[in-house]
Amino acid sequence: MTDRYATFAHSGAGRFLVKRLGLPDPPKLRRYGPGNEFGPVTLGGSGRLAEPTRHILDKLPTAGEGTSAVVFDASGIADSAGLGALYDFFHPVIRSVRPSGRVIVLGAPPELCTSAREATAQRALEGFVRSLGKEIGRGSTAQLVYVAPGAEEATESTLRFLLSGRSAYVSGQVIRIGPAAVDVPDDWDRPLVGKTAIVTGAARGIGAAIAGVLTREGAHVVCLDVPAAGEDLSRVANENKGTALQLDLTAEDAPRRLADFIATRHVHADVFVHNAGITRDKTLGKMSAEQWASVIDVNLASQERINDVLLAERLLGDNGRIVAVSSVSGIAGNRGQTNYATSKAGVIGLVQATAGAVAEHGLTINAVAPGFIETKMTAAMPMFLRESGRRLNSLAQGGLPVDVAETIAWLASPASGGVNGNVVRVCGQSLLGA
């Protein structure tokens, strides 16, 4: 779907009016592409993460001049007085960050700090990063990464994602990394070689984009959707040299049929992406019981049933990944979507409640929460709501399905073993509710 306002804003006359009238100015985002490396990274701070981070940065390919990214190790800040180090480091460099630049602050999880003062200072980093993400503009993003003691060597996958064009529509996020075994890929551009990934709701939109990106990353993708979407499903599977599986996930025998398919055709799956979802929007007073029940069943209950069989029958391979698609609506709520928001908040609850149990088996479970993404569904929204969704974020535009897919690919990587129980918004840093 074309964002006509952004197209106009990037024209000669549009640039003049945007500047003159103070209108929203959606920047051109720098997304991932072959050979599209970022330039030099400035590293500051002197906590326990500085040296491991330096080793990682030394391995990254760079191109161009100027400052493309700034990384600051704040893990050594032990009290509120130490927060002055943020000002001292960022004040002289922040205005020199190039368009579509990256800012990353590394910290220590407050809940693991040894004193109340240290926990207070580390929690304060969230306000700093989220505010900075709303200030820097020009398509740049800011993130906070809490790294637990013992997880220092598990950060590379996350840093590579956040410092690249893959994270173009991710900003203002707090990511937690814990100690875990990390399977470093031979090729960071194709970390899923030899892996099998299953994507539900893969026939169109975000699901089709997920299938495409996971294929690019080297995976064999099983594209799953309802029989009614069979033609589109076959097309997506063929385009990605994958497998099409027609299955209604709400059917009583769906978990059993899926389990038998995995065990018979692939022995196990390495990545399972819960993307299938529906909307049946009505205000609660006008919503039918069927509209409520169908959304809860597809968006949430089917995920619970599938996870139960995946885990009980050990159908995920070693270092396996489950990634669920939630929504900013599940965090902030949305008028006319009590059913949808309930289901998507439930997905977040499912991830958080399951993370500890899956970690015991060497697995991870995480969620992405998209904001306004340019799809056929959002194209059908009333113009005012559509434009509000596009502009009310720090990047002043809607995201693309590939932005969600890139985030899922990072969480699916065998090198992301320390990222577990996270909910990462792909919303351009929504300005409302989240």
Short mmCIF file of C-alpha atoms in Angstrom, two decimals:
data_model
loop_
_atom_site.label_atom_id
_atom_site.label_comp_id
_atom_site.label_asym_id
_atom_site.label_seq_id
_atom_site.Cartn_x
_atom_site.Cartn_y
_atom_site.Cartn_z
CA MET A 1 0.00 0.00 0.00
CA THR A 2 1.35 3.42 -0.96
CA ASP A 3 1.81 6.07 1.71
CA ARG A 4 0.85 9.05 -0.43
CA TYR A 5 1.64 11.59 2.26
CA ALA A 6 5.20 10.26 2.64
CA THR A 7 5.65 10.33 -1.12
CA PHE A 8 4.51 13.96 -1.18
CA ALA A 9 6.67 14.88 1.83
CA HIS A 10 9.75 13.58 0.01
CA SER A 11 9.05 15.72 -3.09
CA GLY A 12 10.49 19.19 -3.60
CA ALA A 13 7.25 21.02 -2.88
CA GLY A 14 6.46 18.64 -0.05
CA ARG A 15 9.76 19.22 1.72
CA PHE A 16 9.15 22.96 1.61
CA LEU A 17 5.64 22.72 3.08
CA VAL A 18 6.60 20.14 5.71
CA LYS A 19 9.36 22.40 7.00
CA ARG A 20 7.32 25.60 6.69
CA LEU A 21 4.19 24.25 8.40
CA GLY A 22 5.82 21.89 10.89
CA LEU A 23 4.05 18.84 9.45
CA PRO A 24 5.11 15.23 10.17
CA ASP A 25 8.29 14.43 8.27
CA PRO A 26 8.56 10.67 7.66
CA PRO A 27 12.22 9.86 6.95
CA LYS A 28 13.36 7.31 4.40
CA LEU A 29 14.32 4.28 6.46
CA ARG A 30 17.48 2.36 5.69
CA ARG A 31 16.40 -1.27 5.53
CA TYR A 32 18.52 -4.37 5.09
CA GLY A 33 20.00 -5.23 1.72
CA PRO A 34 23.04 -7.10 0.44
CA GLY A 35 26.16 -5.00 0.92
CA ASN A 36 24.21 -2.32 2.80
CA GLU A 37 26.52 -2.25 5.81
CA PHE A 38 26.46 0.47 8.40
CA GLY A 39 29.40 2.77 9.00
CA PRO A 40 31.65 3.18 12.02
CA VAL A 41 30.33 2.60 15.55
CA THR A 42 31.35 4.75 18.50
CA LEU A 43 31.67 2.76 21.74
CA GLY A 44 31.67 4.30 25.22
CA GLY A 45 31.34 3.28 28.83
CA SER A 46 33.52 1.13 31.02
CA GLY A 47 31.32 -1.55 32.59
CA ARG A 48 31.68 -5.33 32.30
CA LEU A 49 30.17 -5.29 28.79
CA ALA A 50 32.59 -2.87 27.14
CA GLU A 51 35.30 -5.34 26.21
CA PRO A 52 33.02 -8.16 24.94
CA THR A 53 31.14 -5.57 22.89
CA ARG A 54 34.36 -4.23 21.42
CA HIS A 55 35.29 -7.72 20.23
CA ILE A 56 31.90 -8.04 18.50
CA LEU A 57 32.09 -4.61 16.86
CA ASP A 58 35.54 -5.40 15.50
CA LYS A 59 34.02 -8.30 13.53
CA LEU A 60 31.22 -6.31 11.88
CA PRO A 61 31.63 -5.12 8.28
CA THR A 62 31.38 -1.36 7.95
CA ALA A 63 31.20 1.09 5.08
CA GLY A 64 31.18 4.85 4.73
CA GLU A 65 32.29 7.59 7.05
CA GLY A 66 30.87 9.45 10.01
CA THR A 67 29.04 7.98 13.00
CA SER A 68 26.42 5.40 12.05
CA ALA A 69 25.86 4.08 15.54
CA VAL A 70 26.64 4.82 19.17
CA VAL A 71 26.87 2.07 21.78
CA PHE A 72 27.28 2.90 25.47
CA ASP A 73 27.98 0.41 28.26
CA ALA A 74 26.02 1.67 31.27
CA SER A 75 26.21 -1.64 33.17
CA GLY A 76 28.70 -0.15 35.64
CA ILE A 77 26.42 2.69 36.79
CA ALA A 78 25.75 1.86 40.43
CA ASP A 79 23.74 4.86 41.67
CA SER A 80 21.84 7.92 40.49
CA ALA A 81 24.94 10.11 40.64
CA GLY A 82 26.51 7.84 38.04
CA LEU A 83 23.74 8.65 35.55
CA GLY A 84 25.66 11.80 34.70
CA ALA A 85 27.87 9.56 32.57
CA LEU A 86 24.98 9.35 30.08
CA TYR A 87 24.99 13.11 29.57
CA ASP A 88 28.77 13.33 29.48
CA PHE A 89 29.02 10.71 26.72
CA PHE A 90 25.98 11.40 24.56
CA HIS A 91 25.83 15.21 24.67
CA PRO A 92 28.85 15.78 22.39
CA VAL A 93 28.13 12.93 19.95
CA ILE A 94 24.39 12.53 19.54
CA ARG A 95 23.93 15.26 16.91
CA SER A 96 26.64 13.71 14.76
CA VAL A 97 24.78 10.41 14.28
CA ARG A 98 23.98 9.92 10.60
CA PRO A 99 20.39 9.48 9.31
CA SER A 100 19.00 6.00 10.05
CA GLY A 101 21.61 5.72 12.77
CA ARG A 102 21.52 3.47 15.79
CA VAL A 103 21.84 4.14 19.52
CA ILE A 104 22.21 1.21 21.93
CA VAL A 105 22.58 1.44 25.69
CA LEU A 106 23.75 -1.69 27.50
CA GLY A 107 22.72 -2.19 31.11
CA ALA A 108 22.28 -4.65 33.95
CA PRO A 109 18.81 -6.10 34.65
CA PRO A 110 17.47 -4.12 37.64
CA GLU A 111 15.93 -7.23 39.17
CA LEU A 112 19.40 -8.81 39.37
CA CYS A 113 21.19 -5.81 40.89
CA THR A 114 22.80 -6.22 44.30
CA SER A 115 21.53 -2.97 45.82
CA ALA A 116 18.47 -0.75 45.64
CA ARG A 117 20.55 2.19 44.44
CA GLU A 118 22.03 0.18 41.58
CA ALA A 119 18.61 -1.17 40.59
CA THR A 120 17.22 2.38 40.65
CA ALA A 121 19.95 3.67 38.36
CA GLN A 122 19.62 0.79 35.93
CA ARG A 123 15.85 1.19 35.74
CA ALA A 124 16.35 4.88 34.98
CA LEU A 125 18.01 3.87 31.70
CA GLU A 126 14.60 3.03 30.25
CA GLY A 127 13.40 6.61 30.48
CA PHE A 128 16.62 7.88 28.95
CA VAL A 129 16.54 5.53 25.96
CA ARG A 130 12.85 5.97 25.20
CA SER A 131 13.15 9.74 25.32
CA LEU A 132 16.26 9.73 23.17
CA GLY A 133 14.46 7.60 20.60
CA LYS A 134 11.86 10.35 20.30
CA GLU A 135 14.49 13.08 19.94
CA ILE A 136 17.08 11.86 17.47
CA GLY A 137 14.84 11.74 14.36
CA ARG A 138 15.95 11.22 10.74
CA GLY A 139 15.07 7.53 10.88
CA SER A 140 17.41 6.77 13.77
CA THR A 141 16.48 4.36 16.54
CA ALA A 142 17.40 3.82 20.21
CA GLN A 143 17.30 0.60 22.25
CA LEU A 144 18.18 -0.60 25.75
CA VAL A 145 19.69 -4.06 26.15
CA TYR A 146 19.84 -5.50 29.67
CA VAL A 147 22.53 -8.20 29.84
CA ALA A 148 22.50 -10.53 32.84
CA PRO A 149 25.77 -11.55 34.51
CA GLY A 150 27.11 -14.55 32.65
CA ALA A 151 25.42 -13.55 29.39
CA GLU A 152 28.20 -11.31 28.13
CA GLU A 153 29.06 -13.69 25.29
CA ALA A 154 25.42 -14.11 24.22
CA THR A 155 24.90 -10.60 22.87
CA GLU A 156 26.29 -10.84 19.34
CA SER A 157 23.10 -11.85 17.55
CA THR A 158 21.18 -9.02 19.20
CA LEU A 159 23.83 -6.39 18.53
CA ARG A 160 24.07 -7.45 14.89
CA PHE A 161 20.30 -7.10 14.51
CA LEU A 162 20.00 -3.75 16.27
CA LEU A 163 22.97 -2.25 14.41
CA SER A 164 21.66 -3.28 10.99
CA GLY A 165 18.87 -2.25 8.62
CA ARG A 166 16.92 -5.30 9.79
CA SER A 167 15.76 -3.28 12.82
CA ALA A 168 14.64 -0.24 10.80
CA TYR A 169 11.16 -0.08 12.39
CA VAL A 170 12.16 -1.18 15.90
CA SER A 171 12.83 1.62 18.37
CA GLY A 172 12.46 2.42 22.06
CA GLN A 173 12.66 -1.24 23.03
CA VAL A 174 13.99 -2.91 26.16
CA ILE A 175 15.53 -6.30 25.44
CA ARG A 176 16.75 -8.75 28.05
CA ILE A 177 19.52 -11.27 27.44
CA GLY A 178 20.22 -14.08 29.89
CA PRO A 179 22.92 -16.75 30.13
CA ALA A 180 22.44 -19.47 27.52
CA ALA A 181 24.29 -21.73 25.15
CA VAL A 182 24.86 -19.92 21.87
CA ASP A 183 25.17 -21.69 18.54
CA VAL A 184 27.32 -19.34 16.47
CA PRO A 185 26.46 -19.75 12.76
CA ASP A 186 29.10 -20.32 10.12
CA ASP A 187 27.48 -17.59 8.04
CA TRP A 188 25.77 -14.74 9.86
CA ASP A 189 23.82 -13.89 6.70
CA ARG A 190 22.32 -17.40 6.58
CA PRO A 191 22.12 -18.61 10.19
CA LEU A 192 19.18 -20.96 9.52
CA VAL A 193 20.86 -23.21 6.95
CA GLY A 194 19.74 -26.78 7.57
CA LYS A 195 16.83 -25.67 9.79
CA THR A 196 13.11 -26.27 9.32
CA ALA A 197 10.73 -23.44 10.12
CA ILE A 198 6.93 -23.60 10.27
CA VAL A 199 4.98 -20.37 9.75
CA THR A 200 1.24 -20.24 10.36
CA GLY A 201 -0.94 -17.77 8.45
CA ALA A 202 1.69 -17.79 5.71
CA ALA A 203 -0.51 -17.27 2.65
CA ARG A 204 -0.36 -13.48 2.58
CA GLY A 205 0.76 -10.27 4.25
CA ILE A 206 3.05 -10.54 7.24
CA GLY A 207 3.04 -14.35 7.11
CA ALA A 208 4.27 -14.39 3.51
CA ALA A 209 7.00 -11.90 4.42
CA ILE A 210 8.09 -14.09 7.34
CA ALA A 211 8.33 -17.09 5.03
CA GLY A 212 10.44 -15.09 2.59
CA VAL A 213 12.90 -13.77 5.17
CA LEU A 214 13.34 -17.14 6.90
CA THR A 215 14.01 -18.68 3.48
CA ARG A 216 16.59 -15.98 2.79
CA GLU A 217 18.20 -16.86 6.12
CA GLY A 218 18.61 -20.45 4.90
CA ALA A 219 15.63 -22.29 6.39
CA HIS A 220 13.31 -24.74 4.67
CA VAL A 221 9.92 -23.16 5.40
CA VAL A 222 6.67 -25.04 5.87
CA CYS A 223 3.95 -22.54 4.96
CA LEU A 224 0.72 -23.28 6.83
CA ASP A 225 -2.71 -21.74 6.35
CA VAL A 226 -6.39 -22.64 6.11
CA PRO A 227 -7.62 -24.62 3.08
CA ALA A 228 -9.56 -21.60 1.80
CA ALA A 229 -6.22 -19.83 1.24
CA GLY A 230 -4.80 -22.79 -0.65
CA GLU A 231 -4.01 -20.99 -3.90
CA ASP A 232 -2.12 -18.15 -2.23
CA LEU A 233 -0.46 -20.62 0.13
CA SER A 234 0.88 -22.72 -2.75
CA ARG A 235 2.21 -19.60 -4.45
CA VAL A 236 4.12 -18.48 -1.34
CA ALA A 237 5.50 -21.98 -0.75
CA ASN A 238 6.62 -22.29 -4.37
CA GLU A 239 8.25 -18.86 -4.37
CA ASN A 240 10.30 -19.91 -1.36
CA LYS A 241 10.94 -23.51 -2.46
CA GLY A 242 9.16 -24.58 0.70
CA THR A 243 6.25 -26.85 1.61
CA ALA A 244 2.56 -25.93 1.72
CA LEU A 245 0.42 -27.37 4.52
CA GLN A 246 -3.32 -26.69 4.51
CA LEU A 247 -4.68 -26.92 8.05
CA ASP A 248 -7.39 -25.19 10.07
CA LEU A 249 -5.69 -24.63 13.43
CA THR A 250 -9.03 -24.40 15.22
CA ALA A 251 -10.04 -27.93 14.18
CA GLU A 252 -10.20 -30.40 17.04
CA ASP A 253 -7.63 -32.70 15.45
CA ALA A 254 -5.29 -29.90 14.26
CA PRO A 255 -2.58 -30.37 16.93
CA ARG A 256 -2.48 -34.12 16.29
CA ARG A 257 -2.32 -33.70 12.50
CA LEU A 258 0.41 -31.10 12.83
CA ALA A 259 2.43 -33.28 15.20
CA ASP A 260 2.17 -36.25 12.85
CA PHE A 261 3.22 -34.09 9.91
CA ILE A 262 6.33 -32.82 11.75
CA ALA A 263 7.35 -36.25 13.02
CA THR A 264 6.80 -37.96 9.67
CA ARG A 265 8.15 -35.35 7.27
CA HIS A 266 10.82 -33.55 9.27
CA VAL A 267 11.47 -35.48 12.54
CA HIS A 268 11.35 -32.13 14.32
CA ALA A 269 10.97 -28.41 13.65
CA ASP A 270 13.65 -25.89 14.59
CA VAL A 271 11.49 -22.76 14.43
CA PHE A 272 7.74 -22.41 14.94
CA VAL A 273 6.15 -19.03 14.21
CA HIS A 274 2.60 -18.43 15.48
CA ASN A 275 1.50 -15.79 13.01
CA ALA A 276 -2.08 -16.84 12.14
CA GLY A 277 -4.63 -14.34 13.37
CA ILE A 278 -7.99 -12.77 12.58
CA THR A 279 -9.92 -9.63 13.49
CA ARG A 280 -13.65 -9.29 14.07
CA ASP A 281 -13.87 -5.66 15.11
CA LYS A 282 -16.92 -4.33 16.94
CA THR A 283 -17.44 -2.40 20.12
CA LEU A 284 -18.24 -4.83 22.91
CA GLY A 285 -21.93 -3.89 23.09
CA LYS A 286 -22.37 -4.73 19.40
CA MET A 287 -20.09 -7.78 19.27
CA SER A 288 -21.63 -11.22 18.85
CA ALA A 289 -20.55 -14.20 20.93
CA GLU A 290 -19.19 -15.84 17.78
CA GLN A 291 -17.05 -12.79 16.97
CA TRP A 292 -15.57 -12.92 20.46
CA ALA A 293 -14.99 -16.66 20.53
CA SER A 294 -13.51 -17.00 17.04
CA VAL A 295 -10.84 -14.37 17.66
CA ILE A 296 -9.81 -15.87 21.00
CA ASP A 297 -9.68 -19.35 19.48
CA VAL A 298 -7.57 -18.48 16.42
CA ASN A 299 -5.29 -15.89 17.98
CA LEU A 300 -4.63 -17.43 21.38
CA ALA A 301 -6.17 -20.81 22.23
CA SER A 302 -4.80 -22.48 19.08
CA GLN A 303 -1.30 -21.37 20.07
CA GLU A 304 -1.74 -22.92 23.50
CA ARG A 305 -2.90 -26.22 22.03
CA ILE A 306 -0.07 -26.36 19.52
CA ASN A 307 2.59 -25.46 22.08
CA ASP A 308 1.29 -28.21 24.34
CA VAL A 309 1.89 -30.88 21.71
CA LEU A 310 5.19 -29.38 20.50
CA LEU A 311 6.62 -29.47 24.00
CA ALA A 312 5.01 -32.68 25.26
CA GLU A 313 6.21 -34.68 22.25
CA ARG A 314 9.56 -32.86 21.91
CA LEU A 315 8.86 -31.83 18.34
CA LEU A 316 11.25 -28.88 18.52
CA GLY A 317 14.90 -29.67 17.91
CA ASP A 318 17.80 -28.72 20.15
CA ASN A 319 18.06 -24.93 20.51
CA GLY A 320 14.53 -24.66 19.06
CA ARG A 321 12.61 -21.43 18.78
CA ILE A 322 8.96 -20.46 19.24
CA VAL A 323 8.03 -16.95 18.11
CA ALA A 324 4.49 -15.62 18.55
CA VAL A 325 2.95 -12.58 16.91
CA SER A 326 1.17 -10.34 19.40
CA SER A 327 0.20 -6.71 18.73
CA VAL A 328 0.55 -3.24 20.18
CA SER A 329 -3.23 -3.54 20.66
CA GLY A 330 -2.49 -6.21 23.24
CA ILE A 331 -0.33 -3.72 25.14
CA ALA A 332 -2.25 -0.47 24.78
CA GLY A 333 -5.75 -1.67 23.90
CA ASN A 334 -7.79 -0.34 20.98
CA ARG A 335 -11.35 0.84 20.62
CA GLY A 336 -13.54 -1.75 18.92
CA GLN A 337 -11.01 -4.52 19.52
CA THR A 338 -11.72 -5.92 22.97
CA ASN A 339 -11.61 -9.44 21.54
CA TYR A 340 -8.45 -8.87 19.51
CA ALA A 341 -6.61 -6.97 22.27
CA THR A 342 -7.55 -9.65 24.79
CA SER A 343 -6.17 -12.37 22.55
CA LYS A 344 -2.95 -10.50 21.83
CA ALA A 345 -2.39 -9.62 25.49
CA GLY A 346 -2.92 -13.32 26.16
CA VAL A 347 -0.15 -14.14 23.69
CA ILE A 348 2.21 -11.97 25.75
CA GLY A 349 1.06 -13.79 28.88
CA LEU A 350 1.66 -17.13 27.18
CA VAL A 351 5.22 -16.17 26.26
CA GLN A 352 6.07 -14.86 29.70
CA ALA A 353 4.49 -17.81 31.50
CA THR A 354 6.18 -20.39 29.29
CA ALA A 355 9.69 -18.93 29.01
CA GLY A 356 11.06 -20.56 32.17
CA ALA A 357 9.79 -24.02 31.27
CA VAL A 358 11.10 -24.00 27.70
CA ALA A 359 14.49 -22.72 28.85
CA GLU A 360 14.93 -25.91 30.87
CA HIS A 361 14.91 -27.80 27.56
CA GLY A 362 17.29 -25.39 25.77
CA LEU A 363 14.46 -23.68 23.86
CA THR A 364 13.28 -20.08 23.70
CA ILE A 365 9.89 -18.42 23.28
CA ASN A 366 9.45 -14.75 22.42
CA ALA A 367 6.85 -12.46 20.88
CA VAL A 368 6.82 -9.57 18.45
CA ALA A 369 4.13 -6.91 18.79
CA PRO A 370 3.57 -5.07 15.49
CA GLY A 371 2.12 -1.59 15.43
CA PHE A 372 0.74 -0.04 12.25
CA ILE A 373 1.98 -2.21 9.38
CA GLU A 374 1.13 -1.50 5.73
CA THR A 375 -1.10 -4.45 4.75
CA LYS A 376 -4.40 -4.99 2.97
CA MET A 377 -6.09 -4.96 6.37
CA THR A 378 -4.78 -1.50 7.31
CA ALA A 379 -5.48 -0.24 3.79
CA ALA A 380 -9.17 -0.84 4.47
CA MET A 381 -9.18 1.35 7.60
CA PRO A 382 -10.92 4.76 7.51
CA MET A 383 -8.49 7.42 6.28
CA PHE A 384 -8.27 9.33 9.57
CA LEU A 385 -7.48 6.22 11.59
CA ARG A 386 -5.02 5.05 8.96
CA GLU A 387 -3.14 8.34 8.93
CA SER A 388 -3.12 8.48 12.74
CA GLY A 389 -1.63 4.99 12.87
CA ARG A 390 1.08 5.97 10.44
CA ARG A 391 2.11 9.25 12.03
CA LEU A 392 1.79 8.63 15.77
CA ASN A 393 5.19 7.05 16.22
CA SER A 394 8.73 8.33 16.37
CA LEU A 395 9.39 7.42 12.71
CA ALA A 396 6.16 9.10 11.47
CA GLN A 397 5.21 6.26 9.12
CA GLY A 398 3.80 2.77 8.97
CA GLY A 399 6.04 -0.25 8.97
CA LEU A 400 6.28 -2.93 6.31
CA PRO A 401 5.59 -6.66 6.69
CA VAL A 402 9.31 -7.28 6.19
CA ASP A 403 10.04 -5.28 9.36
CA VAL A 404 8.09 -7.83 11.41
CA ALA A 405 9.73 -10.68 9.50
CA GLU A 406 13.26 -9.39 10.14
CA THR A 407 12.58 -9.19 13.88
CA ILE A 408 11.26 -12.73 13.91
CA ALA A 409 14.33 -13.94 12.01
CA TRP A 410 16.58 -12.46 14.70
CA LEU A 411 14.61 -14.22 17.45
CA ALA A 412 14.69 -17.46 15.42
CA SER A 413 18.47 -17.43 15.02
CA PRO A 414 20.40 -20.24 16.76
CA ALA A 415 22.67 -17.49 18.12
CA SER A 416 19.77 -15.82 19.98
CA GLY A 417 19.63 -18.40 22.76
CA GLY A 418 19.95 -15.75 25.47
CA VAL A 419 16.83 -13.91 24.28
CA ASN A 420 13.91 -15.62 26.00
CA GLY A 421 10.55 -14.34 27.27
CA ASN A 422 10.90 -11.01 25.47
CA VAL A 423 8.13 -9.01 23.82
CA VAL A 424 9.58 -6.74 21.14
CA ARG A 425 7.39 -4.07 19.59
CA VAL A 426 7.78 -3.43 15.86
CA CYS A 427 5.96 -0.13 15.85
CA GLY A 428 8.41 2.66 15.09
CA GLN A 429 8.15 3.56 18.80
CA SER A 430 4.44 4.18 19.09
CA LEU A 431 3.70 7.45 20.88
CA LEU A 432 0.45 6.27 22.44
CA GLY A 433 -0.19 3.69 25.10
CA ALA A 434 2.98 1.67 24.76
#
